[in-house]
Every structure is written in C-alpha cells, then in structure tokens.
Amino acid sequence: MSKRPIKFGTDGWLAGIADGYTFESVRYCAQGTADYLHASGLAARGMIVGYDMRFLSEEFAQAVAEVLAGNGIPVFLADHAAPTPVLSYNILPRRAAGGIWITASHNPPTDSGYKLRSDYGGAAAPETLELVERRIAAAQESDRVEYTDFDAGVRQGLIQLFDPDGPYEEQLARLIDVNPIKQAGLRIVADPMWGVGQGWFTRLLGGGATVIKEIHGERNPLFPGMVRPEPIASNLVGLLEAIEPFGADAGLANDGDADRVGFADEHGQFVNQLQVYALLAYYMLGVRGLRGPLVRSISSTVMANKLAAHYDVPVYETGVGFKYVAPKMIETNALIGGEESGGFAFANHIPERDGILAGLYLLDLMVRTGKRPSQLIETLFDLVGPHYYDRVDREMPPERKAEVVERVAAAEPTHIAGLKVVEIDRSDGFRYVLEDGQWALIRFSGTEPVIRVYCEVTAEQRVSAVLAEGLAIAGLEA
C-alpha cells in the first residue's frame, strides 16, 4: 500500500492519531527534516524537540529525537510538556537550527501534529516547508529512516534533556514588569483548556494582591466539555460561566499548546479575536507609546489599519498562517503581528504566537488604563468605530471540494448583503473588499474538507446576512 503524502498546512502537519499520524509517519517527517538540515549545512547546530499534553506526545517526541540523533544531529529534548512559545524562545539562546514540536495545537483530541520552527524562533517559511516536504516524500519512497536507540543517543551525548522554562521566564522579565499586575488586586479566571498553559498565569502573577482562579488545569487528552481546545466562545463555556460568580475582572484562555489567547470581559462575554488584536495594537501604540509597523493576516481586523493610520505607522497584510506572518514581521521589524485565530507575536521577542505574553499584555493594558475589558472595547470603538466579526466553518464531502472551489472562483458578485463589492482579492482564498473597509472572506482548508466564511462589518445586524451570502456564493445553505 502506498504511503500517504505528508503536507504542511498553515502551521505544520496534522493528522489523526493511529490513522495518518503514526510512529512510522512521524519518523519519516524527522528523516526528511534531518536530510534538509544536512543539505542546508545546519545539522551541526542541533534541533530542539518539544511536545504538548496530547495522547502519546512524549513518545512521538522521543521517536523524533531518535531519528535526528541517528542522523548525527544533536537534539535538545524538553524534559516536560511545554507551551509552544516557551519552546520556540529556547531556539535563540541555544543558537539551534530550529525546533520540532509535537502538538496539534487547537485541533480535536483525536489529532496530533508536527510543527517545524526555524532558527529565528518562528514558523518555518513556506519555501522551507516545501523543501522539507520533498525530503519527507523521498524518505517515504525509499523507505529510509536512520535512527538510534534513545538511551544510546543520551549516552553518546547526541540527545540532551533540558528544562525550557527558565530562559523563557527570563525573556518575559525583559519584556514586561508583572509586579504592577500582581499588586493590582485583579481577580482573573484562567482556562488553559487542559493544555500546556496550565499553571503559567498563577506562576507568573501569584504572591501578590491579584488572585488567579484556574479551571481545566490538569492533563486530559480528551479535552472534556469542549469540541477542541480552541479559545473561542463555543469552547469556553466553563470560563465564561465562572467569571461573574468569582467576581472576576476578566477571563483568559490558552489553546492546547498555549500559543493563542482567548479573552473575556467582566460580564462573562467573549471578546473576539479581532477585537483582541485591535486592543493589543492600541496597547502598544496608544498606551505604551511605541511605534512600529503592524502585520496582520487577511482574515484579521481592519481596525489594525485604522489604528495604524491614527498613529501614523504602516500596516502589512499577509496570507493566513504564521508561516507568512513571521517572515513579514522579521522583514519589517514589526511591532505586532497577528491573525484571526487568536495568535499574536510581538517586537523584541520571537516572531511566534505567544498566548502567555499576549495574556500578560492584556492584563497590563487593564492596569495601565484602570479599565475593565468592556470599557476598553468602548475606548477602542471611540477611536475606530464599531466593528463586528464572525465566522462559520462548514464541512463538505471531499468529492465536492473541486466543484465548490470552481463555483467560488467563477463568482463575480457586485454586492454582498447590500454592500458594494469594491475589490475581489484572490491572494489567499477569495476576499471581497466591501464599502467602508468592510469585508467577507471565503477560504478552503488545506488539511480538512472544510470551507470557512468570515466577515467584519460595521453594523452588527449585517453579520449573519454577509455570512449567509458567502455560503450562497459557494452553493451552500446558511
């Protein structure tokens, strides 16, 4: 039986555990990565390997370490499950060639993943991933995997276990003074969503007047009570319901590998991802008085563009995924980079989503302004006007995908929900730029038989109509 091709999506390769994601396929990934490192002259610098709290994650990480060591590549293997931003930062002080994280991030519990990071601590660029994919395919074709026994690799010094937490905490201390937050007397509900973010906000903010109440703070690979550990409203019922009884000032959530952040106000209302991007940009530009470019994916908020105009800084748009956002941040020396998924990266750090640092910055915004989240949204809307966002994901039979893609590609709507279509941008999906900067976007998942329709408009009552017409363009019912 032919082996399934391994393709990297917006952030790594994802597949179902014991289905496409097996020890055999993970070893092929590691072999392809090793071959790429040797061909690029990077092998001697070694690779960091880390993992999350999903089923068999540590065993898959060990398999990766065995293959890299078998190819003569030094491996620095995390000695415990750790957040993606914690692992990614460690690439820099170790001057490693990059990192491999065993994590499926916010995907369902049946999945695992293989994320590849470059030596700058961010997602590998698309051209790098393409080269690695070719090496993986060649390893599959030749059925070639070189590996060494784990204990032998340790004895030979090719595999070294290390604690990644310390260097990351030292980096946080350079980026933000958490003492004002600790002494502010805030009451915060934190939801790590059964993932590797557990304990981090308590660890960083404990010991002062601020109180952190953590829920879902233990390992459970089934992620009970949620479809997937993605920090959006439908998966955060427990967090939202805990806020008012606790008398909390806000709620924070991290996804399964803690590279994304979710935010809730003092009333237990979810603050959507586009609003969070705008709040973080306002925090940097308007509250801290910093200046620098903003980078956003095309599915993120146009509030970034309006804030950039207000504070006289440039804004750059990219395709969806940090494999596009990270290189653009490096190229432009950006102040902040973000995407619709709730992932944000910051200047003087790594060009990598960091849900822990983003959460700290949101709390610092509250402390510096003396405002709760609902009041911050009012301040934001006073600056840029009200903006409303939503998204629908619709599964479709795989055999229909080509037909639906063709239908959307052929569509040339002049209006959507009564709003004039100013431009159709086909750079990454099909984005319909509407009047007054509003927009709708249709994209197809590269890894699942899923179509996604997004919109951002300036009147709340338009949201459902725009999404319905987006589905109609694809020939699907709302």
XYZ file of C-alpha atoms in Angstrom:
478
model
C 0.000 0.000 0.000
C 1.373 3.422 -0.946
C 2.227 5.764 1.885
C 0.080 8.834 2.460
C 1.729 12.068 1.346
C 2.651 14.407 4.192
C 1.808 18.051 3.558
C 2.260 21.051 5.838
C -0.792 23.257 6.304
C -0.984 26.762 7.738
C 1.063 25.630 10.744
C 2.588 22.200 10.408
C 1.385 18.727 9.527
C -1.717 17.454 11.311
C -3.426 14.078 11.161
C -5.481 11.635 13.209
C -3.555 9.597 15.765
C -3.228 5.942 14.683
C -4.642 6.889 11.305
C -2.332 9.101 9.254
C -0.375 10.106 12.336
C 1.667 7.055 13.305
C 5.148 6.443 14.640
C 6.149 5.432 11.126
C 4.922 8.687 9.570
C 6.471 10.802 12.337
C 9.818 9.101 11.765
C 9.573 9.874 8.044
C 8.952 13.523 8.962
C 12.020 13.530 11.181
C 14.129 11.861 8.489
C 13.043 14.398 5.892
C 13.851 17.214 8.325
C 17.258 15.695 9.056
C 18.041 15.422 5.342
C 17.035 19.053 4.841
C 19.280 20.169 7.729
C 22.270 18.312 6.321
C 21.683 19.688 2.822
C 21.397 23.222 4.224
C 24.545 22.998 6.355
C 22.548 23.460 9.589
C 22.789 19.997 11.112
C 25.690 20.701 13.481
C 23.677 23.398 15.290
C 21.184 20.826 16.508
C 17.423 20.938 16.957
C 15.169 21.488 19.950
C 12.351 18.961 20.279
C 9.289 19.553 22.450
C 5.763 18.309 22.944
C 2.339 19.077 24.381
C -0.035 17.079 26.642
C -1.916 15.133 23.991
C -2.060 11.358 23.811
C 1.422 9.848 23.252
C 3.027 13.261 22.635
C 6.150 12.490 24.683
C 6.579 9.143 22.912
C 6.272 10.769 19.480
C 8.824 13.399 20.541
C 11.199 10.656 21.640
C 10.823 8.994 18.227
C 11.782 12.280 16.548
C 14.816 12.615 18.822
C 15.933 9.071 17.963
C 15.808 9.799 14.221
C 17.648 13.107 14.452
C 20.324 11.518 16.664
C 20.558 8.604 14.244
C 21.428 11.144 11.560
C 24.165 12.655 13.737
C 22.153 15.775 14.643
C 22.355 16.990 18.272
C 18.963 17.026 19.993
C 17.858 19.166 22.922
C 14.719 17.428 24.163
C 12.412 19.222 26.607
C 12.148 17.250 29.854
C 8.418 18.036 30.227
C 5.450 19.154 28.148
C 5.752 22.881 27.469
C 3.957 25.697 25.620
C 4.943 26.299 22.015
C 6.198 29.874 22.721
C 8.327 28.600 25.613
C 9.937 26.007 23.353
C 10.314 28.410 20.439
C 12.109 31.034 22.501
C 14.717 28.460 23.561
C 15.910 28.197 19.969
C 17.558 31.611 20.278
C 19.832 31.267 23.349
C 20.887 27.797 22.201
C 21.533 29.041 18.646
C 19.841 25.901 17.393
C 18.951 25.313 13.752
C 15.286 25.268 14.739
C 12.718 23.208 16.554
C 10.179 20.430 16.134
C 7.076 20.492 18.315
C 4.762 17.521 18.672
C 1.433 19.293 19.032
C -1.902 19.622 17.271
C -2.479 22.978 18.952
C -6.250 23.628 18.916
C -7.308 20.604 16.829
C -9.683 17.881 18.119
C -8.340 15.347 20.650
C -8.012 12.632 18.001
C -5.245 14.593 16.234
C -1.564 15.174 16.725
C 0.860 17.314 14.770
C 4.398 18.111 13.715
C 5.351 21.807 13.779
C 8.637 22.944 12.301
C 10.370 26.108 13.528
C 13.357 27.912 12.043
C 16.422 29.363 13.737
C 14.725 32.726 14.334
C 12.196 31.054 16.651
C 9.191 31.378 14.333
C 7.279 29.237 11.868
C 9.378 27.948 9.009
C 8.794 29.892 5.796
C 6.707 28.288 3.009
C 9.762 27.700 0.820
C 11.488 25.856 3.678
C 8.425 23.693 4.279
C 8.298 22.832 0.592
C 11.916 21.641 0.659
C 11.267 19.572 3.795
C 8.136 18.050 2.232
C 10.227 16.873 -0.725
C 12.771 15.257 1.607
C 9.976 13.550 3.545
C 8.480 12.202 0.317
C 11.908 10.897 -0.727
C 12.316 9.124 2.626
C 8.884 7.542 2.202
C 9.653 6.499 -1.361
C 12.954 4.857 -0.402
C 11.593 3.574 2.922
C 14.672 5.041 4.617
C 14.841 6.076 8.253
C 18.081 6.299 10.209
C 17.690 6.221 13.961
C 19.419 5.288 17.160
C 18.105 3.871 20.407
C 17.068 6.657 22.779
C 19.264 5.573 25.689
C 22.220 5.137 23.355
C 21.645 8.636 21.989
C 21.695 10.009 25.540
C 24.891 8.118 26.388
C 26.565 9.435 23.227
C 25.583 12.986 24.126
C 23.512 13.386 20.964
C 20.288 13.645 22.984
C 20.259 16.058 25.916
C 17.270 16.633 28.170
C 16.707 20.216 29.329
C 14.209 22.428 31.161
C 12.913 25.120 28.762
C 11.069 27.223 31.355
C 13.898 29.300 32.833
C 15.152 31.031 29.663
C 11.578 31.895 28.687
C 10.808 33.402 32.106
C 13.969 35.491 31.860
C 12.788 36.737 28.467
C 9.358 37.668 29.854
C 11.050 39.724 32.570
C 12.788 41.740 29.845
C 9.500 42.384 28.040
C 7.100 43.222 30.846
C 7.172 44.154 34.525
C 4.476 41.948 36.027
C 4.669 43.483 39.501
C 2.006 46.160 38.830
C -0.324 43.371 37.682
C 0.476 41.258 40.739
C -0.269 44.164 43.066
C -3.351 45.472 41.233
C -5.786 43.254 43.135
C -7.372 41.847 39.995
C -9.483 38.706 40.042
C -8.829 36.618 36.950
C -10.214 33.287 35.760
C -7.645 31.389 33.679
C -8.536 28.449 31.445
C -5.593 26.524 29.941
C -8.143 24.212 28.263
C -6.495 21.050 29.657
C -3.291 22.001 27.834
C 0.289 23.059 28.490
C -0.644 26.587 29.553
C -1.779 25.269 32.917
C -0.159 26.914 35.901
C 1.602 29.651 33.958
C -0.510 32.681 34.929
C -0.566 31.536 38.555
C 3.182 31.029 38.454
C 3.876 34.465 36.944
C 1.296 36.505 38.858
C 0.934 34.685 42.172
C 2.119 36.006 45.525
C 0.521 39.432 45.314
C -2.906 41.011 45.645
C -4.119 39.665 42.301
C -5.904 36.317 42.509
C -5.891 33.742 39.699
C -8.579 31.055 39.630
C -7.584 28.304 37.206
C -10.035 25.838 35.679
C -9.276 22.810 33.485
C -5.769 22.880 34.929
C -4.744 19.267 34.589
C -3.763 16.954 31.785
C -6.710 15.371 29.989
C -6.107 14.486 26.316
C -9.874 14.139 25.758
C -10.454 17.866 26.393
C -13.818 17.162 28.062
C -16.532 19.778 27.758
C -15.201 21.226 24.514
C -15.033 20.124 20.900
C -11.396 21.152 20.687
C -9.013 23.298 22.773
C -9.506 26.374 20.587
C -10.039 29.586 22.619
C -13.300 30.711 21.026
C -16.651 31.290 22.727
C -18.207 27.909 21.911
C -15.324 26.083 23.634
C -15.078 28.415 26.629
C -18.447 27.878 28.283
C -16.784 26.872 31.562
C -14.635 30.002 31.581
C -17.471 32.366 30.682
C -19.771 30.868 33.313
C -17.094 31.116 36.036
C -16.405 34.841 35.682
C -19.375 36.507 37.387
C -19.676 34.034 40.323
C -15.982 34.603 41.050
C -16.363 38.367 40.743
C -13.644 38.336 38.116
C -12.370 41.378 36.278
C -11.576 39.306 33.196
C -11.013 35.800 31.868
C -8.025 34.457 29.954
C -7.717 31.229 27.986
C -4.945 29.478 26.093
C -5.323 26.785 23.485
C -3.795 23.320 23.760
C -0.209 24.457 23.133
C -0.677 27.972 24.617
C 0.327 29.921 21.530
C -3.137 31.517 21.250
C -5.132 33.610 23.674
C -8.826 33.985 24.409
C -10.200 36.942 26.359
C -13.474 37.532 28.213
C -14.877 40.620 29.887
C -16.080 41.109 33.444
C -19.638 40.125 32.460
C -18.607 36.735 31.080
C -18.867 37.919 27.468
C -16.302 36.693 24.961
C -14.050 39.345 23.412
C -13.494 38.110 19.872
C -10.095 37.580 18.306
C -10.263 40.626 16.029
C -11.100 42.865 18.964
C -8.169 41.380 20.896
C -5.779 42.179 18.028
C -7.037 45.773 17.994
C -6.748 46.055 21.788
C -3.157 44.809 21.697
C -2.303 47.248 18.899
C -3.915 50.068 20.895
C -1.945 48.965 23.974
C 1.338 49.151 22.080
C 0.651 52.342 20.139
C -1.712 54.349 22.294
C -0.880 53.277 25.853
C 2.802 52.404 25.764
C 3.567 54.950 23.045
C 5.647 52.569 20.957
C 5.943 52.881 17.197
C 6.477 50.287 14.513
C 4.666 48.508 11.695
C 1.697 46.225 12.240
C 1.399 42.897 10.423
C -1.909 41.103 10.059
C -3.267 38.206 8.052
C -6.010 38.987 5.538
C -8.535 37.289 7.835
C -7.745 39.619 10.705
C -9.157 43.032 11.549
C -9.219 46.240 9.513
C -9.253 48.012 12.868
C -5.480 47.490 12.675
C -5.407 49.595 9.504
C -7.452 52.353 11.160
C -5.252 52.355 14.251
C -2.144 52.391 12.051
C -3.482 55.452 10.223
C -4.347 57.160 13.513
C -0.854 56.617 14.942
C 0.939 57.093 11.613
C 2.534 53.656 11.290
C 2.432 51.257 8.322
C 0.421 48.046 8.224
C 1.219 44.964 6.146
C -1.193 42.198 5.146
C -0.195 38.567 4.612
C -1.769 35.237 3.774
C -3.323 33.202 6.561
C -0.866 31.460 8.865
C 2.226 32.424 10.807
C 4.403 30.910 8.104
C 3.517 34.171 6.296
C 3.159 36.497 9.291
C 6.527 35.598 10.890
C 8.743 36.333 7.856
C 6.904 39.613 7.244
C 7.454 40.627 10.883
C 11.176 39.990 10.511
C 11.331 41.827 7.187
C 9.549 44.932 8.510
C 10.752 44.897 12.137
C 7.088 44.888 13.142
C 5.681 45.916 16.497
C 2.974 43.257 16.465
C 1.815 40.503 14.157
C -1.484 38.688 14.408
C -4.113 36.571 12.794
C -7.791 35.762 13.162
C -7.127 32.572 15.124
C -6.137 34.480 18.278
C -2.389 34.176 17.738
C -0.218 37.258 18.282
C 3.519 37.932 18.203
C 5.415 40.956 19.468
C 8.530 43.034 18.881
C 11.774 42.258 20.740
C 10.590 38.676 21.153
C 10.212 35.778 18.739
C 8.088 36.052 15.572
C 5.878 33.354 17.058
C 2.383 33.358 18.521
C 2.618 33.676 22.283
C -0.622 33.258 24.208
C 1.055 33.702 27.583
C 2.712 37.028 26.754
C -0.458 38.222 24.984
C -2.443 37.475 28.147
C 0.027 39.423 30.287
C -0.135 42.378 27.896
C -3.943 42.398 28.078
C -3.814 42.489 31.875
C -1.172 45.224 31.745
C -3.489 47.205 29.463
C -6.208 46.922 32.101
C -3.851 48.017 34.897
C -2.320 50.944 32.989
C -5.708 52.330 31.918
C -7.691 51.372 35.026
C -10.378 49.959 32.727
C -12.129 46.618 32.561
C -12.439 44.815 29.205
C -15.917 46.136 28.320
C -14.694 49.683 28.923
C -11.609 49.034 26.784
C -13.842 47.944 23.898
C -15.767 51.206 24.246
C -12.483 53.142 24.134
C -11.401 51.193 21.062
C -14.681 51.830 19.248
C -14.442 55.517 20.086
C -11.173 55.523 18.132
C -12.017 53.364 15.111
C -15.794 52.946 15.171
C -17.739 49.749 15.970
C -16.667 46.569 14.164
C -18.373 43.188 14.293
C -16.948 39.837 13.251
C -17.965 36.221 12.928
C -17.018 33.090 11.043
C -18.728 29.879 10.010
C -16.965 26.602 9.250
C -18.831 24.153 7.074
C -17.779 20.586 6.370
C -18.444 19.253 2.905
C -17.851 15.887 1.243
C -14.275 15.746 -0.088
C -15.570 14.821 -3.535
C -17.443 18.158 -3.683
C -14.437 20.363 -2.928
C -13.291 20.832 -6.538
C -16.815 21.724 -7.614
C -17.280 24.257 -4.813
C -13.851 25.828 -5.390
C -14.663 26.217 -9.076
C -18.027 27.777 -8.261
C -16.489 30.335 -5.893
C -13.662 31.137 -8.311
C -16.185 31.885 -11.066
C -18.360 34.134 -8.900
C -18.198 37.886 -9.508
C -20.698 39.382 -7.056
C -21.223 43.137 -7.265
C -22.931 43.309 -3.858
C -22.967 41.145 -0.715
C -25.830 41.712 1.710
C -26.457 45.056 0.065
C -22.848 46.197 0.429
C -20.941 47.107 -2.721
C -18.007 44.849 -3.621
C -15.061 47.187 -4.217
C -12.445 44.507 -4.963
C -12.022 40.732 -5.059
C -8.650 39.673 -3.652
C -7.658 36.119 -4.632
C -4.221 36.103 -2.987
C -5.282 33.616 -0.283
C -8.825 32.423 -0.748
C -11.465 34.841 -2.006
C -11.704 38.099 -0.077
C -14.441 40.518 -1.012
C -13.460 44.049 -0.030
C -16.711 45.872 0.650
C -17.550 49.537 1.009
C -16.241 51.423 4.048
C -13.463 48.865 4.575
C -15.821 46.022 5.481
C -15.008 42.598 4.108
C -16.003 38.966 3.621
C -13.630 36.058 3.004
C -14.101 32.518 1.701
C -11.242 30.069 2.276
C -10.830 26.323 1.927
C -8.856 24.347 4.489
C -5.698 22.798 3.122
C -5.907 19.833 5.500
C -9.649 19.206 6.006
C -12.762 19.115 3.771
C -13.893 22.396 5.304
C -14.936 25.735 3.857
C -14.660 28.828 6.054
C -16.573 32.058 5.592
C -15.521 35.127 7.596
C -16.684 38.717 7.763
C -16.058 42.007 9.529
C -18.674 44.749 9.225
C -19.547 47.987 10.977
C -23.167 47.129 11.836
C -23.921 44.077 13.972
C -27.144 43.228 12.137
C -25.203 42.733 8.882
C -23.056 39.868 10.168
C -25.475 36.975 9.631
C -26.561 38.277 6.217
C -22.979 38.592 4.944
C -22.066 35.095 6.159
C -25.234 33.632 4.588
C -24.432 35.222 1.230
C -20.861 33.951 1.465
C -22.175 30.421 1.849
C -24.602 31.033 -1.002
C -21.733 32.027 -3.292
C -20.310 28.564 -2.582
C -23.677 26.946 -3.268
C -24.215 26.063 0.384
C -27.108 26.874 2.674
C -26.686 29.006 5.777
